[in-house]
Amino acid sequence: MDIQLQNLRKTYGSAVAVADMSAKIPQGRMLALLGPSGCGKTTTLRMVAGFIAPTSGSIRVGATDITTLPAHKRDTGLVFQSYALFPHLSAAENIAFGLRRRGVARAEREQRVTAMLDKLKLSGLADRLPRQLSGGQQQRVAVARALVINPSILLLDEPFSNLDAKLRESTGLEMSRLQREFGLTSIFVTHDQTEAMSIADTIAVMKDGELQQIGSASEIYERPANRFVADFIGRANFLAGRILRREGQDAVAELAAGLEMRLLDPGAAALPGAQGEALLRPEAIALADHASPGSFKATVEQISYQGAIANLHARLADGSAIVASVPPEDARGLAPGKLVGLAPKPAALIWFAKS
Amino acid sequence: MTKPETKGGGARWALFAPALLFAPCAFVYAVFFIWPQASLLAISATDAAGLTLAHYQRFAGDSYYWEILGRTLGLGAAVTAITLVLGVPTAYLLARVQSRWAGFLLLLTTFPLLVSAVVRSFGWMVLFFRDGLLSHGLMALGFADKPVQTMYTMAGVIIALAQVLLPLMILTLHGVFKSIDRDLEYAAMSLGARPIVALGLVTLRLASGGIVAGSLLVFSLAISAFATPSLVGGARANVMATAIYEQAIELLDWPFAAALATILLVTVLALSLAYGALLEGRGEREAAR
Amino acid sequence: MTISFRSPLGFVLLLLAVLAFGYLLLPILVVVAAPLGDTGYLAFPPRGLTFKWYAAALHDTRYLSALAVSLRIALTSALIACTIGVAAAYGLTRFSFPGRRLLEAIFLSPLILPTLVLAVGLTLFFTRTGLLVGSWKLVAAHVIVCTPYVLRVSLPVLRRFDRSLEEAARNLGASPVMAFFLVVLPVVRPGIVAGTVLAFITSFDEVVLALFLAEPGAPTLPVMIYSAVQLGFEPSVAAVSGLLVLATLGLMILYHLLGTFGGRRN
Ligand SMILES: Nc1ncnc2c1ncn2[C@@H]1O[C@H](COP(=O)(O)OP(=O)(O)OP(=O)(O)O)[C@@H](O)[C@H]1O
Ligand SMILES: [Mg+2]
C-alpha cells in the first residue's frame, strides 16, 4: 500500500522538529529520509510508526487515515537503530513475538519463524539470546522480527549504523532485495548519502525539520534544489560570481576566479547584475593546459589518489579552493605548486542566487 | 617509569598505601561496629552461669512474642505492597516522561527523605486523631458513621511507614526503569502488542529483578523501623523494634533485648543476602549484555 | 511518553502517580501548615491564621540548644565519615587484592543493619567498656551509619574516574599523594560533596541512636521532637518541625541551584 504524508508537523514547545513534511511513497517503493543529525528524520519515522503524535498534518496508508491509530494497530514492521531486541528472549522468540500477538497458531508460527531464520541465514542461532549474537546477527534478527509479521509498511531507522563499513554495504543490498521481494512500501532513515542513493528509489533531503527536495538519486544529484542539497549530496565546489547578461533561457555569468561561463536555464531570478554562486561538481572538471581558453588557472596544492580516481586539490586565482576528480593517469606528473588549467565540462554549472 | 627512583617509590607505595588508606576506616568499624555487635551476640547467649539459650527459649516459648514477630512481618508485607502499588507507576512515569518536570518530580520524591521520619510521622499523627482530617474525611465520604481513631492502630502505622519508605522504592525502581530502553516497548507495540501487554511482557519482565530487590529493601527497612511504629502505634501496636526498646530502656532486661535484636538482625540479614544476590545477578546480566 | 495519558492505562498510571505524590507530601504539608492555626491545638486544615507559634519556636531556647547539638554532632560525624570513607573508597577502587569485595561488603553493611540493633549493641558496649564520653558516643555511632553513605556515593564516582588522568600526572612528575590531591580529588569532588551532604543529613535526622546515646542533658533536635510529640500535641512542636521542613526545603533548593549554576551536575 502506498503511504502519503501530508503537511506533517511536530513541534516541542517552540522548537520545530518536523515542519510541514509532505511526501508520497508508491506501493512497493523505498523512500530514504536523508539529512544531517537533528533534522527530524527519526521524528518523522516515529510519527509514521505511531510512537509520536503529530502536532498537525496527516498520514494515510492506502485509503485509510492512520494519523491517530495506536502503534499496535498499525501494520508496520520496524527496525530500530539499536535493534531493540528483547534481551530476555532468544532469537527465535524475538521473531515469534509479533506472531504470538497476532494469535498465529503454534504450528504455523514455528514454521514461519524457521523460514525466516533460514532466509536471513540465522538457522543454528535460533536459541541464542541477543547478547550472544554479533552485531550483524542481531541486525538480521531485528529485520527478521519486522518482516515475519508480513507488514504492509517497513520502517528502518539507521539500521546499519552499528555495522562496519563492509557489512554495511552487503546488508544494505540484502535489505533492499528483501524489500523488493516482499513488495514492501518502506521508509528508510539515514544520514549516509551513499547508502541512501544505493538502496532507495526516492530520496527526501531534510534540514532543520524542513523538506529540502524530494526526488530520485539522479535528480537530486544533478538538479539540486538549493545550495544545501548540492552541498550535502556528493562533493561540491561553489564558485562566486555575477550574472552578466541573459541569452534567452540561458545566462552568462562572470566568475570571480576569472572566467565567463554559460549557465543553462538558471531561472528567472538570474537577472544581469545578480550575485550568486555556481555549483561545479569535481567530476565535471577536466584537466587542461593552464593557458587554454575556457579553463581556470589553478595552483595544485595536493593530490590524493583514491584508486579509481585522483582528487586534485587546487587554488584558483581569486584564492578560493577547488577540488577536481580526474583519472589517476591524468594526475600523474603533477606536483604541488604546479600551474594547471581546470576546464568545466559544458553545461556543468548550476546557478544559486545569493539569498 | 624509566627512572629507578620512581619505580622504587611506586613499589613501596603499592605496599603500604592500601594499609594506610584502609586503616582509619577499619579501626573505627572494628571498635564501634564489629566489637559491639559481637558482644551483643555474646550477651544474648549468656547469663550469670555462662553460655545459655534461655533468652531465645523465652522468645520461642511465649506466644506474645510470636505475635509481635508476626505483626512485624505483616507490617513489612503491607508496607511493601503499598509502596509497590504506588511506587511502580510513579517510578515508571518518572523514568519515561520527557520534560524538565521529570527532574523536578524526582527532587520532590527525594525531599521527604531529607525530612526526619519523626517529623513525617508527626504529620500523620495530626491527621490520624479522632478529630483529624482522616476521620472527618471518612465520615464525609460515608465510610464511617462515627469518628474513627487511626492513631495507635496497626493501620495507622502501615499508612505512615509506607509514606516514610515510598521514596526509596520510587528511587530504586526509577533506576531500574531508566535502564530499560524504551525502544523495547515501542518494538513490542509495533509488533502488535497493546501498551499494557508491552509493559507486562517486556518492561515489567525486565524490571522484575529490580522490583524484587526494591521490595526486599523496603521490607527489611519496614521490619526494622522504630520511630514511626513507636510514635504512631504506641504501646498498642507493638512490633519487634518497639519491643526491643521496651525491654532495654523500660525493663532494663538487656540480655533479652539483645536476643530480640539478634532475631531481628538475622531476619534482616537473610533478606539482605537475598537482595544482594539479586542485585548481583542483575549486574552480571547487564555486564554480559 | 511511551503510553498516552489519554489511554485508560496511561490514565490509571497517572492517577496512581498523582496519588503517590499527594501521599508523599501530605504529612509534610500538615507539619508546615498546622501551626498556622490559632485554635491553640493542632488541626489540619488549620483554622484561622497566626504566626505566633512559629515566632515562639524561633525563640524557644530548648529547641535552639537542641538544634546546636544536632548541628555539631552531624557536622563532626559527616566530616569524620567523609575522611575515613573517601580514603577507604580510594583504596577499594585503586588497588585490587584478595578479599577486596568482602571488605567493601563489610564497610557497606551498616546500611542494612537495623539502627535499633546497632543502638542496643553500642549502648551495652559503652556501658561495659566505659570507652568515650559525652557526645562522642553518639558521634561514633553516627560515623558508623554515615560512612556507608559516603562510600556508596563516592565508590561509583571513583570507579568512573579515568585512571589515565592520574597516570598522566604521575608521568609529569607528581608523587602519588600529590597526584591524588591535584588530579583525583578535584575531579571527584562533586561526588564526595554529595556523599558528605548525605552523611550530614543522615546524622541530623537520625533519632534511634540519639535516643540511646545522646547525653541526657543535651538531646538532639529529633529526640526533642520525638519526646515532645509523645507527651502531647503542642503547636510549638509542630512549629519547630515546620521550620525544620522549610529549612530543609530551602537548603535543597540552594544545593540544587548551586549545582546547576556551577555546571557540575550532569
Ligand atoms: N522529545 C523531544 N523533546 C524536544 N525536542 C525533541 C524531542 N525529540 C526530538 N527533539 C528535537 O527534534 C529535532 C529532530 O530530532 P530527530 O531525532 O528527529 O533527529 P534525527 O534527524 O533523527 O537526528 P539523528 O540523525 O541525530 O538521529 C532535534 O532537534 C531534536 O533535538
Ligand atoms: Mg535519528
XYZ file of N, CA, C and O and ligand atoms in Angstrom, chain A residues 38 41-43 81 157-158 189, ligand 2:
33
model
N 19.751 15.587 13.704
C 18.824 16.522 14.318
C 17.875 17.171 13.339
O 17.163 18.105 13.700
N 14.541 13.328 11.063
C 14.293 12.065 10.366
C 13.594 11.061 11.285
O 12.547 10.500 10.943
N 14.203 10.848 12.472
C 13.619 9.884 13.404
C 12.214 10.301 13.807
O 11.308 9.467 13.887
N 12.035 11.605 14.036
C 10.716 12.096 14.430
C 9.683 11.763 13.362
O 8.594 11.274 13.666
N 17.477 1.473 15.200
C 18.920 1.701 15.103
C 19.671 0.825 16.098
O 20.697 0.246 15.796
N 15.143 2.676 10.877
C 15.822 3.858 11.410
C 17.318 3.583 11.511
O 17.757 2.916 12.449
N 18.063 4.089 10.584
C 19.512 3.880 10.534
C 19.889 2.451 10.911
O 20.656 2.226 11.845
N 15.609 5.611 7.159
C 16.272 6.813 7.661
C 17.775 6.631 7.638
O 18.284 5.581 8.030
Mg 17.600 9.725 14.493
